[in-house]
Structures are given as C-alpha cells and as structure tokens.
Coordinates of C-alpha atoms in Angstrom, one line a residue:
M82 CA 34.9 -0.9 25.1
L83 CA 36.3 -2.0 21.8
S84 CA 37.5 -5.3 23.2
A85 CA 34.0 -5.9 24.6
V86 CA 32.4 -5.2 21.2
T87 CA 35.0 -7.5 19.5
A88 CA 34.2 -10.3 22.0
D89 CA 30.4 -9.9 21.4
V90 CA 31.0 -10.2 17.6
Q91 CA 33.2 -13.2 18.1
N92 CA 30.7 -14.9 20.3
A93 CA 27.9 -14.1 17.8
I94 CA 29.8 -15.7 15.0
L95 CA 31.9 -18.5 16.5
G96 CA 30.3 -19.2 19.9
E97 CA 31.9 -19.1 23.3
D98 CA 34.7 -21.6 22.8
P99 CA 35.6 -21.9 19.1
S100 CA 38.2 -24.4 17.9
E101 CA 41.3 -23.4 16.0
G102 CA 40.0 -25.0 12.8
A103 CA 36.7 -23.0 13.1
L104 CA 38.7 -19.8 13.5
R105 CA 40.7 -20.5 10.4
T106 CA 37.7 -21.6 8.3
V107 CA 35.4 -18.8 9.3
G108 CA 38.2 -16.2 9.1
S109 CA 39.0 -17.3 5.5
S110 CA 35.4 -17.1 4.6
V111 CA 35.0 -13.6 6.0
A112 CA 38.2 -12.5 4.3
L113 CA 37.0 -13.8 0.9
L114 CA 33.6 -12.2 1.4
I115 CA 35.2 -8.8 2.0
A116 CA 37.5 -9.4 -1.0
T117 CA 34.4 -10.2 -3.2
L118 CA 32.7 -7.0 -2.1
V119 CA 35.9 -5.0 -2.8
T120 CA 36.4 -6.5 -6.2
I121 CA 32.8 -5.8 -7.2
F122 CA 33.4 -2.0 -6.8
L123 CA 37.1 -1.8 -7.8
M124 CA 37.8 -4.7 -10.1
P125 CA 34.5 -6.1 -11.4
G126 CA 36.3 -8.5 -13.7
L127 CA 37.7 -10.5 -10.7
A128 CA 34.4 -10.5 -8.8
L129 CA 33.1 -13.8 -10.2
P130 CA 36.3 -15.8 -9.5
T131 CA 36.6 -14.4 -6.0
L132 CA 32.9 -15.2 -5.4
V133 CA 33.5 -18.8 -6.5
V134 CA 36.4 -19.2 -4.1
F135 CA 34.3 -17.8 -1.3
L136 CA 31.5 -20.3 -2.1
V137 CA 33.9 -23.2 -2.2
V138 CA 35.5 -22.2 1.2
T139 CA 32.1 -21.7 2.7
A140 CA 30.9 -25.0 1.5
F141 CA 34.0 -26.7 3.0
G142 CA 33.4 -24.9 6.2
W143 CA 29.8 -26.0 6.3
T144 CA 30.9 -29.6 6.2
T145 CA 33.5 -29.3 8.9
H146 CA 32.2 -26.5 11.2
Q147 CA 28.6 -26.3 10.4
A148 CA 27.5 -24.4 13.6
E149 CA 30.1 -21.7 13.2
M150 CA 29.5 -21.3 9.5
A151 CA 25.7 -21.1 10.0
R152 CA 26.2 -18.3 12.5
L153 CA 28.4 -16.4 10.0
L154 CA 25.9 -16.8 7.2
T155 CA 23.0 -15.6 9.2
L156 CA 25.0 -12.6 10.4
V157 CA 26.1 -11.8 6.8
A158 CA 22.5 -12.1 5.5
T159 CA 21.2 -9.8 8.2
V160 CA 24.0 -7.2 7.7
L161 CA 23.6 -7.3 3.9
T162 CA 19.8 -6.8 4.2
V163 CA 20.1 -3.8 6.5
L164 CA 22.9 -2.4 4.4
T165 CA 21.0 -2.8 1.1
V166 CA 17.9 -1.1 2.5
T167 CA 20.1 1.7 3.9
L168 CA 21.9 2.2 0.6
I169 CA 18.7 2.3 -1.4
T170 CA 17.2 4.8 0.9
V171 CA 20.2 7.1 0.9
Y172 CA 20.6 6.8 -2.9
L173 CA 16.9 7.6 -3.4
F174 CA 17.0 10.8 -1.2
V175 CA 20.3 11.9 -2.6
S176 CA 19.1 11.5 -6.2
A177 CA 15.9 13.5 -5.4
A178 CA 17.8 16.3 -3.7
P179 CA 18.5 18.3 -7.0
A180 CA 14.9 18.4 -7.9
F181 CA 13.9 19.4 -4.4
G182 CA 16.5 22.2 -4.5
K183 CA 15.5 23.4 -7.9
H184 CA 11.7 23.2 -7.8
G185 CA 10.9 23.0 -4.0
L186 CA 7.2 23.1 -3.1
D187 CA 6.3 24.0 -6.7
L188 CA 6.2 20.2 -7.3
L189 CA 3.2 20.0 -5.0
T190 CA 1.3 23.0 -6.5
I191 CA -0.6 23.7 -9.7
P192 CA 1.8 25.2 -12.2
I193 CA 2.2 28.9 -12.3
I194 CA -0.9 30.8 -13.6
D195 CA -1.0 34.6 -13.9
G196 CA 2.3 35.0 -12.0
G197 CA 1.8 32.8 -9.0
P198 CA 1.3 29.1 -8.1
Q199 CA -2.1 28.0 -6.9
W200 CA -2.4 25.3 -4.3
F201 CA -4.3 22.2 -5.3
F202 CA -7.1 22.5 -2.8
W203 CA -7.4 26.3 -2.9
L204 CA -8.9 26.4 -6.4
D205 CA -12.4 27.5 -7.2
V206 CA -14.8 24.6 -6.9
V207 CA -11.8 22.4 -6.3
L208 CA -11.0 22.1 -10.1
P209 CA -7.5 22.4 -11.6
V210 CA -7.3 25.1 -14.3
A211 CA -3.7 24.9 -15.5
D212 CA -2.9 24.4 -19.1
S213 CA -0.1 21.9 -18.5
F214 CA 1.0 19.9 -15.4
W215 CA 3.8 17.8 -16.9
N216 CA 5.8 19.3 -19.7
P217 CA 9.5 18.4 -19.4
R218 CA 10.5 20.5 -22.5
A219 CA 9.1 23.6 -20.8
G220 CA 10.5 22.6 -17.4
V221 CA 6.9 22.3 -15.9
Y222 CA 6.6 19.5 -13.3
S223 CA 3.6 19.0 -11.0
L224 CA 3.2 15.9 -9.0
V225 CA -0.3 16.9 -8.0
P226 CA -2.1 14.9 -10.7
L227 CA 0.1 11.8 -10.0
I228 CA -0.7 12.0 -6.3
W229 CA -4.4 12.4 -6.9
S230 CA -4.5 9.5 -9.3
T231 CA -2.6 7.3 -6.8
V232 CA -5.2 8.2 -4.1
I233 CA -8.1 7.3 -6.3
V234 CA -6.7 4.0 -7.5
T235 CA -5.6 3.0 -4.0
T236 CA -9.0 3.9 -2.6
I237 CA -10.9 1.8 -5.2
A238 CA -8.4 -1.1 -4.7
G239 CA -8.9 -0.9 -0.9
L240 CA -12.7 -0.9 -1.1
I241 CA -12.3 -4.1 -3.1
A242 CA -9.5 -5.9 -1.4
A243 CA -10.3 -5.2 2.3
P244 CA -13.9 -6.5 2.5
L245 CA -13.4 -9.4 0.0
G246 CA -10.1 -10.3 1.6
V247 CA -11.4 -10.4 5.2
M248 CA -14.5 -12.3 4.2
G249 CA -12.5 -14.8 2.2
A250 CA -10.2 -15.3 5.2
L251 CA -13.1 -15.8 7.5
F252 CA -14.5 -18.4 5.1
I253 CA -11.2 -20.3 4.8
A254 CA -10.4 -20.2 8.5
E255 CA -13.8 -20.6 10.1
V256 CA -16.3 -22.0 7.6
A257 CA -14.6 -24.2 5.1
S258 CA -13.9 -27.9 5.7
D259 CA -10.4 -29.1 5.9
R260 CA -10.4 -30.5 2.4
L261 CA -12.0 -27.3 1.0
R262 CA -9.4 -25.2 2.9
E263 CA -6.6 -27.1 1.4
I264 CA -7.9 -26.2 -2.1
A265 CA -9.1 -22.6 -1.4
K266 CA -6.1 -21.1 0.3
P267 CA -3.5 -22.3 -2.3
G268 CA -5.9 -21.2 -5.0
V269 CA -6.0 -17.7 -3.6
E270 CA -2.3 -17.5 -3.1
I271 CA -1.7 -18.6 -6.8
L272 CA -3.1 -15.1 -7.7
A273 CA 0.1 -13.6 -6.2
G274 CA 2.2 -15.6 -8.7
I275 CA 0.5 -14.2 -11.8
P276 CA 2.7 -11.4 -13.4
S277 CA 1.3 -7.9 -12.9
I278 CA 1.6 -7.1 -16.6
V279 CA -0.8 -10.0 -17.2
Y280 CA -3.3 -8.5 -14.8
G281 CA -2.9 -5.2 -16.6
F282 CA -3.4 -6.7 -20.0
I283 CA -6.5 -8.7 -19.0
G284 CA -7.9 -5.6 -17.2
F285 CA -7.3 -3.4 -20.3
V286 CA -8.8 -5.9 -22.8
V287 CA -11.6 -7.5 -20.8
L288 CA -12.7 -4.9 -18.2
N289 CA -12.1 -1.9 -20.5
G290 CA -14.3 -3.5 -23.2
F291 CA -17.0 -4.2 -20.7
I292 CA -16.9 -0.6 -19.3
Q293 CA -17.0 0.9 -22.8
K294 CA -20.1 -1.2 -23.8
S295 CA -21.9 -0.8 -20.5
F296 CA -21.1 2.7 -19.5
L297 CA -20.5 4.3 -22.9
D298 CA -17.0 5.2 -21.8
D299 CA -14.3 5.5 -24.5
G300 CA -11.1 4.7 -22.7
A301 CA -9.3 3.3 -19.7
S302 CA -10.2 4.6 -16.3
Y303 CA -9.4 4.7 -12.6
L304 CA -12.1 2.2 -12.0
I305 CA -10.5 -0.5 -14.1
A306 CA -7.1 0.1 -12.6
G307 CA -8.5 0.0 -9.1
I308 CA -10.4 -3.2 -9.7
V309 CA -7.3 -4.9 -11.1
V310 CA -5.0 -3.7 -8.3
G311 CA -7.6 -4.7 -5.7
I312 CA -7.7 -8.2 -7.1
M313 CA -3.9 -8.2 -7.0
A314 CA -3.9 -7.2 -3.4
L315 CA -6.4 -9.9 -2.4
P316 CA -3.8 -12.7 -1.9
T317 CA -2.0 -10.6 0.7
V318 CA -5.1 -9.6 2.6
V319 CA -6.6 -13.2 2.5
S320 CA -3.4 -15.0 3.4
V321 CA -2.3 -12.7 6.3
S322 CA -5.8 -12.4 7.7
E323 CA -6.4 -16.2 7.5
D324 CA -3.1 -16.7 9.4
A325 CA -4.2 -14.3 12.1
L326 CA -7.7 -15.9 12.4
S327 CA -6.1 -19.4 12.5
S328 CA -3.8 -18.4 15.3
V329 CA -6.8 -17.6 17.6
P330 CA -6.8 -20.3 20.3
S331 CA -9.5 -22.8 19.7
A332 CA -10.4 -22.7 23.3
M333 CA -11.9 -19.3 22.8
S334 CA -14.3 -20.4 20.0
D335 CA -15.1 -23.6 21.9
G336 CA -16.0 -21.6 25.0
S337 CA -18.3 -19.4 22.9
A338 CA -20.0 -22.4 21.4
A339 CA -20.4 -23.9 24.9
M340 CA -22.2 -20.6 25.9
G341 CA -24.7 -21.2 23.1
A342 CA -23.4 -18.8 20.5
T343 CA -23.9 -19.5 16.9
K344 CA -21.0 -19.8 14.4
W345 CA -21.5 -16.3 13.1
Q346 CA -21.7 -14.8 16.6
T347 CA -18.5 -16.6 17.5
M348 CA -16.7 -15.2 14.4
K349 CA -18.1 -11.7 15.0
S350 CA -17.5 -11.4 18.7
I351 CA -14.5 -13.7 19.3
S352 CA -12.4 -14.5 16.2
V353 CA -12.4 -11.1 14.5
P354 CA -11.6 -9.1 17.6
A355 CA -8.9 -11.5 18.7
A356 CA -7.3 -11.4 15.2
S357 CA -8.0 -7.7 14.6
S358 CA -4.3 -6.8 14.8
G359 CA -3.3 -9.3 12.1
I360 CA -6.3 -8.3 10.0
S361 CA -5.4 -4.6 10.2
A362 CA -1.9 -5.4 9.2
A363 CA -3.1 -7.5 6.3
I364 CA -5.3 -4.6 5.0
I365 CA -2.5 -2.1 5.3
L366 CA -0.1 -4.4 3.6
G367 CA -2.6 -4.9 0.8
L368 CA -2.9 -1.1 0.4
G369 CA 0.9 -0.9 0.3
R370 CA 0.8 -3.4 -2.6
A371 CA -1.9 -1.2 -4.3
I372 CA 0.2 2.0 -3.9
G373 CA 3.4 0.4 -5.2
E374 CA 1.9 -1.5 -8.1
T375 CA 3.5 -0.4 -11.4
M376 CA 3.1 -2.5 -14.5
A377 CA -0.6 -3.3 -14.3
V378 CA -1.5 0.4 -13.7
A379 CA 0.9 1.5 -16.4
A380 CA -0.7 -0.9 -18.9
I381 CA -4.2 0.4 -18.1
L382 CA -3.9 4.1 -17.5
G383 CA -1.3 5.1 -20.1
A384 CA 1.1 8.0 -19.8
V385 CA -1.2 11.1 -19.7
V386 CA -0.6 13.4 -16.7
Q387 CA -3.7 15.6 -16.3
P388 CA -6.2 15.8 -13.5
T389 CA -9.7 14.6 -14.2
I390 CA -12.6 17.0 -14.3
P391 CA -14.5 16.5 -12.0
L392 CA -11.8 15.2 -9.7
F393 CA -13.8 12.2 -8.6
D394 CA -14.6 10.9 -12.0
M395 CA -13.7 7.2 -11.8
F396 CA -14.2 6.8 -15.5
D397 CA -11.4 9.2 -16.5
A398 CA -7.7 8.4 -16.2
S399 CA -4.3 9.9 -15.5
S400 CA -0.9 8.4 -14.5
T401 CA -0.1 7.5 -10.9
L402 CA 3.2 8.0 -9.2
T403 CA 4.4 4.5 -10.1
S404 CA 3.1 4.5 -13.7
A405 CA 4.7 7.9 -14.4
I406 CA 8.1 6.5 -13.3
A407 CA 7.6 3.4 -15.5
H408 CA 6.5 5.5 -18.6
N409 CA 9.2 8.3 -18.3
Y410 CA 12.4 6.9 -16.9
G411 CA 13.6 5.3 -20.2
S412 CA 13.7 8.5 -22.3
A413 CA 13.7 11.1 -19.6
S414 CA 16.2 14.0 -19.4
A415 CA 18.4 14.5 -16.3
S416 CA 16.1 17.1 -14.8
T417 CA 13.0 14.8 -15.4
V418 CA 14.9 11.9 -13.8
D419 CA 15.5 14.0 -10.7
V420 CA 11.7 14.7 -10.5
L421 CA 11.0 11.0 -10.9
F422 CA 13.2 10.4 -7.9
V423 CA 11.1 12.8 -5.9
A424 CA 8.1 10.7 -6.9
G425 CA 10.0 7.7 -5.7
V426 CA 10.7 9.4 -2.4
M427 CA 7.0 10.1 -1.9
L428 CA 6.2 6.5 -2.5
F429 CA 8.9 5.4 -0.1
V430 CA 7.6 7.8 2.6
I431 CA 4.0 6.7 2.1
V432 CA 4.7 3.0 2.2
A433 CA 7.1 3.4 5.2
G434 CA 4.5 5.5 7.0
M435 CA 1.8 2.8 6.4
S436 CA 4.2 0.2 7.8
V437 CA 4.7 2.3 10.9
V438 CA 0.9 2.8 11.2
S439 CA 0.3 -0.9 10.9
Q440 CA 2.8 -1.7 13.7
Y441 CA 1.2 1.0 15.9
V442 CA -2.3 -0.3 15.3
E443 CA -1.2 -3.8 16.0
R444 CA 0.5 -2.8 19.3
R445 CA -2.5 -0.8 20.5
I446 CA -5.0 -3.5 19.7
N447 CA -2.8 -6.1 21.4
E448 CA -2.6 -3.8 24.5
K449 CA -6.4 -3.4 24.4
L450 CA -7.0 -7.1 24.2
Q451 CA -4.5 -7.9 26.9
G452 CA -6.3 -5.3 29.1
Q453 CA -9.6 -7.1 28.6
Q454 CA -8.3 -10.5 29.5

C-alpha cells in the first residue's frame, strides 16, 4: 500500500520515466523547500538564505528539467493552499474555544436581566432592553447586536448589488456593442481595485452629509454602510454574471431570434435561465463580500455596540461582526480577544455555508436544465 502511494506521488511529480538528472534536481528542490519550512519555525534567522538557495536551485531545475519542475511547483502550490486554509481554520476554532467554554450560549443572548438571560427574539415587542451588551470591563459580551447589524447591512447591500449587478451584466453581455463592452466591463471591474477604506471615507463624508440634510438624521447609519458595501459588491456580481451569460451558446439565442422572439424575450426566456447557476453564484459571492467587508463598514458605523430601537431602523447604527473585530482587537484584553475569535468563527461558518449553498444551487439548476434538454 505504501509503495503504491509512493509510486503515485513520484508519477505526479516526475512523470512515469524520470531521468537521473531530474531525480537529483527535483529531490534537491524538495529537500530545500522542507529545510526552508523547518527554519521558518525553528531558526527564523536562517529562513531567508535557505529560501534564496531553494529559489536558485528551482530556477536551475526549471531551465534543465522544466516539465518535472512544473509538476513539483503545481503540487507544492496546491498542498500549501490546502495546508494554509486548514491551519487558519484550526487556529480560528482553537482560539475561540476558551470563550465558548467560558460564556457558552450567553454570547447569543441578551445579557442577564433580573437573574436570567433573555433570548433575542423572546423579548416583548421584539425590542432589546438590556443596559449594556458589550462591556469588557464588566465581562459582559453579547454578539446579538453584532449579528443583527451584520444582517441589516448585508440585506441592504444585497438589495443593491443583486438587481443592479444582474442588470449590468445583461447590458454588457446582451445589449452593449463590442466597443462599448470593452469599455464598460473593465470600468466596472476597476471598482474592485479601489481600497475599501476609500469607499468608507467617501460614504461617510458624501452620503452621510446627504442623509443628514435630506432626512434630518444626525449620524452614520446602516443605510449608508449598506449602500457602500452594495457598491463594493457590484464588480463581483457583474463580472461573474456577465461571464455566465457570455458562456451561453449563441445557437440558443439565434434559435430564439429565428422563432421571432424579441431581444428582451430572448434574454428573459433563454439567456437568464441558461446562466442562472452562474448568476446565483455571483449573487451569493457578492453577499459573501458584503458580510466580510471590514474597513468601509468600520469607517462608517463606528465602534458602538447597541441594538437599534426599533430594530429595523435603517438610520441608526451599531457595529457589525467585522467592524467590531477591527475596532477592538488592537487594545482588547485576552478574554475580549477570545470573544472576537468567536465572532470570527461565526463569520467563517456563515461564508462557508454560503459557499456550500451556492454550489448546491448551481448543481440543482444544472440538473434541472439538463433534464429539460
């Protein structure tokens, strides 16, 4: 069994019939890579020289045995990617374990009032009545306001990014001319290159001033944060949706036109259903961007942790899960850092769950479309 596994690994890296020179070169590169990883953890001072030697040997191997070295590098990249994600996940859950053990489900309840915790949705008229939800000095931690703020901001962002993103993708893929498409799509994708803190600053200065003058509101709000994050999620929704729409075979739209359908009827009945799996994935990815956005939301909402009254007041504000981590981790005590790791675990679970849902939706839609063919 072990020999079979070794043979499979050797074939994956070196091919079926490697030369002696390829064995020596690739073996040296692997040994230096392992030595670099070991020195990073045990002797950091020697990590850079070892890495330089590894790069020199790898560059030499690339010139003499390119195929074998390419196999090695792709394998290393894959293993390091999986290993990095695994280590981050393990570290995140291990770091959050002390807070889970100490506070338990109290983190998901309204702080203790009159001797007992009250669950968020069991309160009279669905309004929180605790004096303090986040007081590290008193050891009071409740993630309820952070979760609720994240839900509100993400909902607003989704209501902006989903329809505008899909309509923009339809325009670029189905309506715009080739010249206009060459301008419009890169223009939309440039939005993704703007730093998030710039979005937050512009939202706070421009939109906040407009809201104050137009709606007589005196501060930042969920509405501003949701609009800014929705705009930030637009490039993801537009780009992925446009790719999905462009991948629809032209024969399908040509057949629809031959049957006498208008351009809009073709888009509505042919293009969108055929690309619905990609569009659904684009929207979910955009919502994942909205949930995980930190700096723009932190710049707009501030560091207050307190539910709004009423709960659905879009013109009020409180920290989200991400902005709370950004505001508190620098000066937080050890117990507060543990609670922030719990918030990180919640974000990780939510985004991972959305990824699983997007894959499930894509698979079901593909099965449905294949069944109709």
